[in-house]
Short mmCIF file of C-alpha atoms in Angstrom, two decimals:
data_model
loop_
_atom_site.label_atom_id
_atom_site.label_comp_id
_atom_site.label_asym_id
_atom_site.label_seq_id
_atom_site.Cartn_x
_atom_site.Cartn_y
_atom_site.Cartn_z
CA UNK S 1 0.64 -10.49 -19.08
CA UNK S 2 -0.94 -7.30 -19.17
CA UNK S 3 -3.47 -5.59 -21.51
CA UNK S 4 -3.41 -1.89 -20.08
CA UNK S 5 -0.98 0.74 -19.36
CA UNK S 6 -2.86 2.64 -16.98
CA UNK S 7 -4.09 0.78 -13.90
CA UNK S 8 -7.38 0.31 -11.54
CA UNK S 9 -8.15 2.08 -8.12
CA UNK S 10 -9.00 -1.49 -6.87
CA UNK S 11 -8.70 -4.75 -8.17
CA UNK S 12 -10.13 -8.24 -7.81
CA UNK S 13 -8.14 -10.93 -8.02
CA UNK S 14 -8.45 -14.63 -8.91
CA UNK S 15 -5.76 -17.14 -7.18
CA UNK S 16 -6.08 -20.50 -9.13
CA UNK S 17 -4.19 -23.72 -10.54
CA UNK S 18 -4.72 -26.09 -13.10
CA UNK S 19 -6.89 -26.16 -16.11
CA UNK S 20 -10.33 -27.61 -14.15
CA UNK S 21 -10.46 -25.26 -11.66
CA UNK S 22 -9.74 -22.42 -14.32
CA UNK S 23 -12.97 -23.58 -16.51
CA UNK S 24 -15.63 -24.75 -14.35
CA UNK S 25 -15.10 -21.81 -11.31
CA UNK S 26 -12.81 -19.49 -12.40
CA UNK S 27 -14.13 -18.27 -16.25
CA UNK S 28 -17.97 -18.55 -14.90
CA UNK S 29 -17.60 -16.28 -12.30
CA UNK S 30 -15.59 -13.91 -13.67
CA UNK S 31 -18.32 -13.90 -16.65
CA UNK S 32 -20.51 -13.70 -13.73
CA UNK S 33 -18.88 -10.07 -12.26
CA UNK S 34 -18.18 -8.50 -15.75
CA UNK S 35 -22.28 -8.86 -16.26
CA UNK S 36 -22.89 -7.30 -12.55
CA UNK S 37 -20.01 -4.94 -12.82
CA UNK S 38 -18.25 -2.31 -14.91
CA UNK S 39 -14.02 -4.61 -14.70
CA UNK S 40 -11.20 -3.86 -16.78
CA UNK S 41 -10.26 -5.04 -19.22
CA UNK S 42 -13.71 -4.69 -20.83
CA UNK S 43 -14.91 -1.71 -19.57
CA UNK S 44 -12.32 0.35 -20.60
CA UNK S 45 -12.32 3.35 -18.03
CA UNK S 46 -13.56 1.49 -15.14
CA UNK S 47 -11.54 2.05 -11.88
CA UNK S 48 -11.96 -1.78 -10.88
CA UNK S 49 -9.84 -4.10 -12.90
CA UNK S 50 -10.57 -8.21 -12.80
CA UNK S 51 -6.75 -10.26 -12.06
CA UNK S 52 -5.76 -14.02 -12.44
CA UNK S 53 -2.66 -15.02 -9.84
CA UNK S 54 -1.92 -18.85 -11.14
CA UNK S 55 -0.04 -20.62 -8.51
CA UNK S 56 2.67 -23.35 -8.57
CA UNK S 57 0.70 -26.74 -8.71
CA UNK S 58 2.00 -30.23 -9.77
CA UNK S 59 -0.75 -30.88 -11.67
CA UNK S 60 -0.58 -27.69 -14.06
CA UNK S 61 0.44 -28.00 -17.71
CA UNK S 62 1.94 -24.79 -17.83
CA UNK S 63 -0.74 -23.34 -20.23
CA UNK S 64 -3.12 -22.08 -18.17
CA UNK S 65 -2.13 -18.81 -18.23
CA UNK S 66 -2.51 -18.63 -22.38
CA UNK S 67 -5.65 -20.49 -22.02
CA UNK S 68 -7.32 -17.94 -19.88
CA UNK S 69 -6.08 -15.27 -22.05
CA UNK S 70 -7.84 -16.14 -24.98
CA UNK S 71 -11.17 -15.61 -22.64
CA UNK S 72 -10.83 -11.47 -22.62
CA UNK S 73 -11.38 -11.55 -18.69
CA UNK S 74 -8.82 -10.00 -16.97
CA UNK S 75 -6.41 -7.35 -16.99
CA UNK S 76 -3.08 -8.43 -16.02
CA UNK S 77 -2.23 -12.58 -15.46
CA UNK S 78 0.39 -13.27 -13.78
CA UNK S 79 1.84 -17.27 -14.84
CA UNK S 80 2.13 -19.58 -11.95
CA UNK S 81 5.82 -19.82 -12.49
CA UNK S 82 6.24 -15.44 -11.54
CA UNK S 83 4.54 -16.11 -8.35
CA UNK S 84 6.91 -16.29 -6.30
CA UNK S 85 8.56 -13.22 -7.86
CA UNK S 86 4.86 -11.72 -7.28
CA UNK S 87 5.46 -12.36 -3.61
CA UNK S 88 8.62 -10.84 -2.98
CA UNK S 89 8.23 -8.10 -5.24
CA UNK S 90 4.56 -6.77 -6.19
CA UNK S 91 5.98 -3.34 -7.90
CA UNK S 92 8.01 -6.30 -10.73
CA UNK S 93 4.09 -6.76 -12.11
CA UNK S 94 3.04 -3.13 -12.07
CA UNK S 95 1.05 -1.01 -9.93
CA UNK S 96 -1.30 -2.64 -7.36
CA UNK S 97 -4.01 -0.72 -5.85
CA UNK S 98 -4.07 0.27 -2.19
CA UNK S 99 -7.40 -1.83 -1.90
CA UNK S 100 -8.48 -4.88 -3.83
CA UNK S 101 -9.80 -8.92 -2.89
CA UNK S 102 -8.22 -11.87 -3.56
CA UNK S 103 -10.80 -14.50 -4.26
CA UNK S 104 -9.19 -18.39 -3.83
CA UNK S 105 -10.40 -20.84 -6.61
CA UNK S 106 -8.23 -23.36 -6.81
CA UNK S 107 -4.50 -25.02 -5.70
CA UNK S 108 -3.42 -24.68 -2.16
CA UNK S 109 -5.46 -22.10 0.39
CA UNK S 110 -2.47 -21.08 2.10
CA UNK S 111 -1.45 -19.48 -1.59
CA UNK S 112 -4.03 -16.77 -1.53
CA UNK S 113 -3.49 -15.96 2.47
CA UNK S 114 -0.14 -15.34 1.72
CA UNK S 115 -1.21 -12.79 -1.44
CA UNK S 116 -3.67 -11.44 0.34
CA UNK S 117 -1.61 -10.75 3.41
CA UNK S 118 1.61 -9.27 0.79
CA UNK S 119 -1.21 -6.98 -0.87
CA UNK S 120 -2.89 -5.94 2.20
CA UNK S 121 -6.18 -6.96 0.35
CA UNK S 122 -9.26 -8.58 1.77
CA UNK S 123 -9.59 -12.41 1.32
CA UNK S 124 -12.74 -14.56 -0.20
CA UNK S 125 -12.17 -18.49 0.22
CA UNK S 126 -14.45 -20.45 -2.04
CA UNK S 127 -13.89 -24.36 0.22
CA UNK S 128 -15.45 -27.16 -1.65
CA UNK S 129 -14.50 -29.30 1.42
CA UNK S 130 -13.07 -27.52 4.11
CA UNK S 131 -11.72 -23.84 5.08
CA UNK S 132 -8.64 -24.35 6.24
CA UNK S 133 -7.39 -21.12 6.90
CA UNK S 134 -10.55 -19.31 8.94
CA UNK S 135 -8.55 -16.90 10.69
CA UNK S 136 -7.31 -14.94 8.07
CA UNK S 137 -10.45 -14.96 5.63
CA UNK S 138 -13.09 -12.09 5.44
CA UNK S 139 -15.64 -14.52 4.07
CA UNK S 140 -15.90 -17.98 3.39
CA UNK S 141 -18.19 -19.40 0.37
CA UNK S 142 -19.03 -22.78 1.11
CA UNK S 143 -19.64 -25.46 -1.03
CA UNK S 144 -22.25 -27.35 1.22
CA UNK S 145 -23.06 -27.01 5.13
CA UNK S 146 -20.62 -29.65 6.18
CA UNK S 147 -17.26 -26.81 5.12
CA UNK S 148 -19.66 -24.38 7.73
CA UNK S 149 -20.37 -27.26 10.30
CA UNK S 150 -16.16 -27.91 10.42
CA UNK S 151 -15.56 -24.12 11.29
CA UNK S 152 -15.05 -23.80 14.98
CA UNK S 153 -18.29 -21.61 16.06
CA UNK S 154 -16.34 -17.97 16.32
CA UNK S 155 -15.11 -18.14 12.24
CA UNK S 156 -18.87 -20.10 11.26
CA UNK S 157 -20.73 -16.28 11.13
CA UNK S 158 -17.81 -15.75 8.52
CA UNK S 159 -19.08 -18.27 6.36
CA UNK S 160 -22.05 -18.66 3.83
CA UNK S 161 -23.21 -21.68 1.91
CA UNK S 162 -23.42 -20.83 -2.04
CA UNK S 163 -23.54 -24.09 -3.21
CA UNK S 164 -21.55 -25.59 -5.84
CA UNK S 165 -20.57 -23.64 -8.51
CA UNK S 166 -20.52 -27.19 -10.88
CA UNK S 167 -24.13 -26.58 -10.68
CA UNK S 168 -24.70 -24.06 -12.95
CA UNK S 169 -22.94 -26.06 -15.71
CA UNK S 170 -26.41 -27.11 -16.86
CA UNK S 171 -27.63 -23.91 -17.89
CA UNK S 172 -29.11 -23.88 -20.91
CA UNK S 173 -26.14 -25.79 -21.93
CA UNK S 174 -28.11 -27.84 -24.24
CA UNK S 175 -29.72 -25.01 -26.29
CA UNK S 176 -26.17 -22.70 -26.29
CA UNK S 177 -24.97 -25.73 -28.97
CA UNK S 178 -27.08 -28.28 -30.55
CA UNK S 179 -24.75 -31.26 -31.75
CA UNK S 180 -26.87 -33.31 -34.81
CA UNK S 181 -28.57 -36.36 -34.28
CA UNK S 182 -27.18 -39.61 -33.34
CA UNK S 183 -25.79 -41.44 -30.83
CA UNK S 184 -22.68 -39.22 -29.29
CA UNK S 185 -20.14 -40.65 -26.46
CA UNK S 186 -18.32 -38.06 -25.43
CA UNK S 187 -14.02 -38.98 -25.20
CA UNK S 188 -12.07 -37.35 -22.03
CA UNK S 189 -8.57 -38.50 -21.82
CA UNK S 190 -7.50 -35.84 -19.73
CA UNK S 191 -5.57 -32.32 -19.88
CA UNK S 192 -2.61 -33.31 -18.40
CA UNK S 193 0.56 -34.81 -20.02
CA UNK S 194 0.73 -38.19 -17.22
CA UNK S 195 -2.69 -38.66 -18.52
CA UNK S 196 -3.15 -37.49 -21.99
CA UNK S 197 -0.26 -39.83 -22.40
CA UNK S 198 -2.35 -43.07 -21.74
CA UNK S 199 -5.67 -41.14 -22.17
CA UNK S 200 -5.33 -40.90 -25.72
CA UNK S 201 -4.38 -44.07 -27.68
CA UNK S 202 -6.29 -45.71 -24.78
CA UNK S 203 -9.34 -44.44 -25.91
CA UNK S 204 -8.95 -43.83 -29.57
CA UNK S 205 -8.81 -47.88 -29.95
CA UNK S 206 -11.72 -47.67 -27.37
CA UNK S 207 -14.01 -45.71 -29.81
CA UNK S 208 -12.51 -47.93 -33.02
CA UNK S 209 -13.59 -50.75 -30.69
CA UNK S 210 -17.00 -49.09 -29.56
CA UNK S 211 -17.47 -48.13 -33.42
CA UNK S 212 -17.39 -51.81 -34.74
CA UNK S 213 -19.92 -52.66 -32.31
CA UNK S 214 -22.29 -50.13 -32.70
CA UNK S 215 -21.77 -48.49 -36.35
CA UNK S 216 -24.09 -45.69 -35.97
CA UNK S 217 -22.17 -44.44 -32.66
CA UNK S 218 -20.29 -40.24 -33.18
CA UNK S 219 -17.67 -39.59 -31.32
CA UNK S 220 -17.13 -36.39 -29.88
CA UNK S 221 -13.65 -34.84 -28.29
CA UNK S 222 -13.29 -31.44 -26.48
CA UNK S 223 -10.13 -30.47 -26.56
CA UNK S 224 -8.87 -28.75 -23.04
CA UNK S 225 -7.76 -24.97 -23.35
CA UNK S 226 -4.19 -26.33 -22.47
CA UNK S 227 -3.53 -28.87 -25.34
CA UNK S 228 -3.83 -28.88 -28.69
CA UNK S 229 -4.96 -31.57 -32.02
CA UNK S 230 -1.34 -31.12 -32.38
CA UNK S 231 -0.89 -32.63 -28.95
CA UNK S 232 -2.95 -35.50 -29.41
CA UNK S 233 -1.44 -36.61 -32.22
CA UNK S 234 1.94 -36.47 -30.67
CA UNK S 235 0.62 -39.26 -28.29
CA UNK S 236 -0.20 -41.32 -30.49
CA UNK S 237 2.89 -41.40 -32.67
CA UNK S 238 6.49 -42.91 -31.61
CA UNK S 239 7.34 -39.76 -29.28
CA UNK S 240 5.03 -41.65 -26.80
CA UNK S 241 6.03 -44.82 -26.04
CA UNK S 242 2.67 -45.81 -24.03
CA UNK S 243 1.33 -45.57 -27.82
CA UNK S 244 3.13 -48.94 -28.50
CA UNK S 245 0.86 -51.12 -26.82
CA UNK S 246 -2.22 -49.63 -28.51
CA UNK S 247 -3.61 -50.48 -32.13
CA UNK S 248 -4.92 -46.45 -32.79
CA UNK S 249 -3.52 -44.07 -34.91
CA UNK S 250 -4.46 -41.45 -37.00
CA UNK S 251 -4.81 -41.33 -40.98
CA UNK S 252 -5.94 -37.85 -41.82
CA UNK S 253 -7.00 -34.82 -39.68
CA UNK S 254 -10.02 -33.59 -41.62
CA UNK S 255 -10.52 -29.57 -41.72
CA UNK S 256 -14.16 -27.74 -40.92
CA UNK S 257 -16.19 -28.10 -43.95
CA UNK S 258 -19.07 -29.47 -45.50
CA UNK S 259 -21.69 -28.03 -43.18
CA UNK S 260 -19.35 -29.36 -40.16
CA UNK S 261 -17.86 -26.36 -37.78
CA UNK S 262 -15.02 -29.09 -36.38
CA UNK S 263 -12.16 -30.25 -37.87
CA UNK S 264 -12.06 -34.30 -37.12
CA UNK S 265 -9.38 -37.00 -36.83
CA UNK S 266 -9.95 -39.99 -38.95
CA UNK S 267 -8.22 -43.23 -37.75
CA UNK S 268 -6.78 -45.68 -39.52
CA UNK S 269 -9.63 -47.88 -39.04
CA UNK S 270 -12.25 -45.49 -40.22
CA UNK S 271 -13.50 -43.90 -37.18
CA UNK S 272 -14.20 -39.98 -36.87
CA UNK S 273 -13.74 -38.32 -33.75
CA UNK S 274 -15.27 -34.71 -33.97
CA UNK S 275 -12.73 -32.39 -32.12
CA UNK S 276 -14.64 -29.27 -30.12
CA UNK S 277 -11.45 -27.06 -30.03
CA UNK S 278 -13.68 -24.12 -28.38
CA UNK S 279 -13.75 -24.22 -24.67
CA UNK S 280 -15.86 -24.43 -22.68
CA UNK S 281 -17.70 -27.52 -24.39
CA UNK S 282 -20.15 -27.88 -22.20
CA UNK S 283 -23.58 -27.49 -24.50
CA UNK S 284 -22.29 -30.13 -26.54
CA UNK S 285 -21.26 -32.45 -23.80
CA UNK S 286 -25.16 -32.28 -21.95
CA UNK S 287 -26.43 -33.75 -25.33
CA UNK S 288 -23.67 -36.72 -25.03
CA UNK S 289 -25.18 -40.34 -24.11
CA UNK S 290 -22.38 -41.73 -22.69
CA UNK S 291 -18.84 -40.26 -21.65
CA UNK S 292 -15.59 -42.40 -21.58
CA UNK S 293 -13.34 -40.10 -18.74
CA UNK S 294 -10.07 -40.13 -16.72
CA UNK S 295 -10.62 -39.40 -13.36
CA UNK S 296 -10.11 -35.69 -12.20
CA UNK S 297 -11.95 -32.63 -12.83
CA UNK S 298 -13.80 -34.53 -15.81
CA UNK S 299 -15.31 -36.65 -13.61
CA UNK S 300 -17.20 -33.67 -11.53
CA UNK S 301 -18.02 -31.75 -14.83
CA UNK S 302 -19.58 -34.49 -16.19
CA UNK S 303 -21.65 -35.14 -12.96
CA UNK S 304 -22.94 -31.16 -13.22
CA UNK S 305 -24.03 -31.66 -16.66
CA UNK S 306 -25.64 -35.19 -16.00
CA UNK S 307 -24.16 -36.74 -18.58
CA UNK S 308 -23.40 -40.82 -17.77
CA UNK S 309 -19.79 -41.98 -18.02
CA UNK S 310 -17.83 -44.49 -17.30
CA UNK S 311 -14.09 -43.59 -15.63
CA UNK S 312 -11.02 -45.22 -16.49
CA UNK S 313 -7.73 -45.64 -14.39
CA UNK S 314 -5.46 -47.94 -15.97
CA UNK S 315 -2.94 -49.04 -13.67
CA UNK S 316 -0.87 -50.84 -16.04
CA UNK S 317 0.53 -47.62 -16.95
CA UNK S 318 1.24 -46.24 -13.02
CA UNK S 319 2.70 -43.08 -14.44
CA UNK S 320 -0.60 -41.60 -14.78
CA UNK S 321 -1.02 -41.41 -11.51
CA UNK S 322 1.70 -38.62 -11.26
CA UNK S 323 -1.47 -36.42 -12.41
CA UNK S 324 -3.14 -37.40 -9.22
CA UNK S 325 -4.04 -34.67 -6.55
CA UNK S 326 -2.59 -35.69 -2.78
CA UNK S 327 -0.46 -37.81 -1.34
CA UNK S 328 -0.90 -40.64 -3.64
CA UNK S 329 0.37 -38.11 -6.54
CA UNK S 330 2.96 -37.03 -4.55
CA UNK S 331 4.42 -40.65 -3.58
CA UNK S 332 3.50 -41.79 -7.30
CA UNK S 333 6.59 -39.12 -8.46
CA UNK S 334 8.68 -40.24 -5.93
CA UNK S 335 11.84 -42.61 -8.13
CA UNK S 336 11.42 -46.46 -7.29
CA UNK S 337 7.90 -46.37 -5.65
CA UNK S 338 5.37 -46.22 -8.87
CA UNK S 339 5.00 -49.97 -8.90
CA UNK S 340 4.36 -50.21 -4.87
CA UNK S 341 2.35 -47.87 -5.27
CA UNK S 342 0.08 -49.44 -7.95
CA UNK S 343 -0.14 -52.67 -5.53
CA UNK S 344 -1.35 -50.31 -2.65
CA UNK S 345 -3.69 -48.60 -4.63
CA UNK S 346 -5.00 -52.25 -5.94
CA UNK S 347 -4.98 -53.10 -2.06
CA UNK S 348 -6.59 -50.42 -0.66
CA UNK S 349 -9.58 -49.73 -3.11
CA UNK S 350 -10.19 -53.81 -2.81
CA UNK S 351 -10.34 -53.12 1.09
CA UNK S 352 -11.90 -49.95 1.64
CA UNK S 353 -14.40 -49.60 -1.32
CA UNK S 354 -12.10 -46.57 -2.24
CA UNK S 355 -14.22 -44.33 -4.50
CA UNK S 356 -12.28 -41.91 -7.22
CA UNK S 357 -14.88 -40.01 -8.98
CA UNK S 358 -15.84 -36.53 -7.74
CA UNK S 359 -19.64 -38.10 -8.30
CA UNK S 360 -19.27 -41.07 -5.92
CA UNK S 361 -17.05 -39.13 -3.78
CA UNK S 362 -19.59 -36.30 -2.95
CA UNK S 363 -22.67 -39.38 -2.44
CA UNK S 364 -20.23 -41.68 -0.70
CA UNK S 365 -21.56 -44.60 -3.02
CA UNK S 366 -20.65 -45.88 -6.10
CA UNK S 367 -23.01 -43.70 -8.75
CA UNK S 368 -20.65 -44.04 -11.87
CA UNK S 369 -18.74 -47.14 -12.64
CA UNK S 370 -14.77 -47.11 -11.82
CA UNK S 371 -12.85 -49.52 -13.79
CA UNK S 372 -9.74 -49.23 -12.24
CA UNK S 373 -6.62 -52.48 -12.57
CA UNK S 374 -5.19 -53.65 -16.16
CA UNK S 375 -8.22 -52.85 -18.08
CA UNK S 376 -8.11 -52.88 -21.74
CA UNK S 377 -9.83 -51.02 -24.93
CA UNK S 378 -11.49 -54.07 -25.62
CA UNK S 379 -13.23 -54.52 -22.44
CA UNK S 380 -14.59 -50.77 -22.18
CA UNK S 381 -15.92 -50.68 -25.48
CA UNK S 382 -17.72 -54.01 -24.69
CA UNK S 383 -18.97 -51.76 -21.58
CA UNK S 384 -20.05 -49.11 -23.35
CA UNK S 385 -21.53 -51.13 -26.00
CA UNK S 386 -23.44 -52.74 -22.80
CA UNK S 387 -24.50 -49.11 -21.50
CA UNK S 388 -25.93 -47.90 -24.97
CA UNK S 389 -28.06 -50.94 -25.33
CA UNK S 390 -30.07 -50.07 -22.05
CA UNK S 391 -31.40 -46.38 -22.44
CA UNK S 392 -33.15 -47.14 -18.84
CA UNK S 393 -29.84 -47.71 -17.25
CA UNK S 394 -28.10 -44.07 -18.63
CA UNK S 395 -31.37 -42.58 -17.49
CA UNK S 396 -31.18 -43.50 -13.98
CA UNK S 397 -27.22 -42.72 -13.67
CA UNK S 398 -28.44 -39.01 -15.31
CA UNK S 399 -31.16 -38.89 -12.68
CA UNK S 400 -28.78 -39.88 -9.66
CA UNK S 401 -26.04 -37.35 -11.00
CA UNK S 402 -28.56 -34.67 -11.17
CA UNK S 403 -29.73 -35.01 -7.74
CA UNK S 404 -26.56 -34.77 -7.00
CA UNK S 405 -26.04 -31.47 -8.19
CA UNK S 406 -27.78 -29.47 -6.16
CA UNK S 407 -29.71 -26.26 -6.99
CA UNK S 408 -27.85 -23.66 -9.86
CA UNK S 409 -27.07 -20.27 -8.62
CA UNK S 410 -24.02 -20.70 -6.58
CA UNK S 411 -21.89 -18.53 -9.22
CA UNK S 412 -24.12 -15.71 -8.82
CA UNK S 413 -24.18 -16.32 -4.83
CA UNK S 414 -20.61 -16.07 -4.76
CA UNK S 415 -20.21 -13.01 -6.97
CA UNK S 416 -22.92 -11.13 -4.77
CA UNK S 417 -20.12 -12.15 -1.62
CA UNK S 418 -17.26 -11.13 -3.63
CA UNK S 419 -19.56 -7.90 -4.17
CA UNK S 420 -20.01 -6.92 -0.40
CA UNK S 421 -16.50 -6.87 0.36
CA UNK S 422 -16.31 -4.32 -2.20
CA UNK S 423 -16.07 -0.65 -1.29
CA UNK S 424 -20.21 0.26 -1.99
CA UNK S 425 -19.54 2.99 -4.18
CA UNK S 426 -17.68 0.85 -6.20
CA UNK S 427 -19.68 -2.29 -6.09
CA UNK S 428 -23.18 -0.77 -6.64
#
């Protein structure tokens, strides 16, 4: 996809994968270098144009690419399914400059070595955990000290800690969006289909549950860049068979009006959930008391905005853990092995304390509650319910998951290293 005939002297470009990656790193920092610096596409003339390479990743929904158009932040994207294509034959995608950085955010590191390497372009790793290709970066952004400590000692002067760029979530989030008064629990069910397909009617009974307990609870639902209301609806009907063993469903899909911005879905038990169909949502999820989440990417945007939640893995339905990053995704697709693999999971977490969130996995201790095993609607609502009642206990898991967060101004950190591998001339 391409939004200019004529092309840069030098271009930046993003390597990414699936839909979290894209809106908590990707879309702030190339807001980030479009403030510090004159990029195509919206500076028209400028000789430095801004690039999105999406890579091939199992836990993509295939819209990523059409979600990051809609942003107005780069000048050509090339769809994860063309990269290949992109590697073999650069020329297919237009005209490359002779000198340009490839910046990794997201998917597999060896993806942007190999780009880099095919483009004869300097390489920027941004390693939340570890770098695992030191040799053939120019820099490495690191998310804490530990990714630096792991280096062997010759590639650690290659490396800088920025922080993490989850951090600057918070910024003035609150005041970008007000949401009216009341008590607001924010619903995630996820952004990909293994999980929006359990996600959805799970927690639309959840919040018809939740409502009947607490009648003065609003229920809020961002919709991710790569689904649709349409979507949603689909899995709740009869296309989704998951839907079956759920009491939700949908009477009326309400359109903005009356002083409302939102259109909202109105279930057949009476409850409104307010739909937030502009991404990024995250002013209006800060102001959220309590947020019902799958695990994944949710789980670490919540944690940067400090907003409590509880995270749900039902493994009655095991194919939602073909969304999973790692092995346990990878076996979890594998024909025969979904119920063994429920059973190990089961196993293992009952062993080892296994923790899912990206909250309790950065403190190593259980910060936000994982209900994980044959949980039910009923049960998390009762949960919730339980939460709501003690403002004291939301306040403390908002307190732990903001000094968890670390300091804000690792996007900017990172832009100002994307920056210096810039020629000067055109990075000043």
């Amino acid at each position: 996809m391409t939004f200019r005939s004529t092309d840069p002297k030098l271009s930046v470009v993003f390597v990414s994968n699936g839909p979290g990656e894209l809106s908590t790193w990707v879309r702030p920092l190339a807001e980030q270098l479009h403030q510090q610096l004159l990029l195509r596409p919206r500076a028209m003339h400028s000789p430095l144009g801004l690039r999105l390479v999406l890579v091939p990743c199992p836990n993509a929904t295939g819209m990523e690419a059409e979600a990051a158009v809609r942003w107005q932040q780069f000048d050509r994207i090339i769809p994860a399914a063309q990269f290949w294509s992109l590697l073999l034959h650069p020329a297919r995608f237009g005209q490359w400059p002779a000198q340009g950085v490839v910046v990794f955010l997201g998917g597999d590191q060896f993806w942007s070595v190999l780009l880099s390497a095919r483009l004869g372009y300097r390489h920027i790793t941004y390693a939340e955990w570890v770098a695992r290709w030191p040799r053939w970066n120019d820099r490495i952004a690191a998310m804490a000290p530990e990714v630096q400590q792991q280096l062997p000692k010759r590639f650690r002067s290659r490396c800088r800690v920025v922080g993490d760029l989850m951090a600057d979530l918070s910024s003035h989030a609150r005041a970008s969006d007000p949401l009216p008064e009341g008590e607001w629990v924010a619903l995630l069910p996820g952004s990909k289909p293994a999980k929006l397909s359990v996600g959805v009617p799970f927690l639309f009974e959840t919040a018809d549950r939740l409502r009947a307990q607490r009648p003065g609870c609003r229920f809020l639902l961002p919709v991710a860049p790569t689904t649709s209301a349409e979507d949603l609806l689909r899995y709740l009907g009869p296309a989704n068979r998951i839907a079956e063993g759920y009491t939700a469903g949908v009477s009326e899909v309400l359109p903005p009006g009356d002083g409302w911005p939102w259109r909202r879905m109105l279930t057949e038990a009476g409850t409104l959930i307010h739909l937030q169909e502009d991404p990024p949502a995250n002013g209006v999820l800060s102001q959220c008391s309590l947020a019902l989440t799958t695990v994944g990417a949710n789980t670490a945007e919540l944690g940067a905005l400090g907003v409590p939640m509880i995270v749900l893995v039902p493994t009655q339905h095991l194919g939602v853990m073909q969304a999973w990053d790692g092995w346990m995704g990878l076996l979890a697709r594998l024909p025969g092995l979904q119920r063994l693999i429920g059973l190990l999971l089961s196993a293992w977490r009952m062993r080892n304390h296994g923790l899912l969130a990206w909250p309790n996995i950065s403190a190593g201790r259980m910060v936000v509650p994982e209900r994980v095993g044959a949980i039910t609607p009923e049960q998390i609502a009762a949960e919730a319910s339980g939460w709501l009642q003690q403002p004291e206990r939301l306040q403390g898991q908002r307190e732990d998951l903001r000094a968890l967060r670390g300091q804000p101004g690792a996007v900017a950190a990172l832009a100002e290293e994307v920056r210096s591998l810039l020629p000067k001339a055109l990075s000043d």
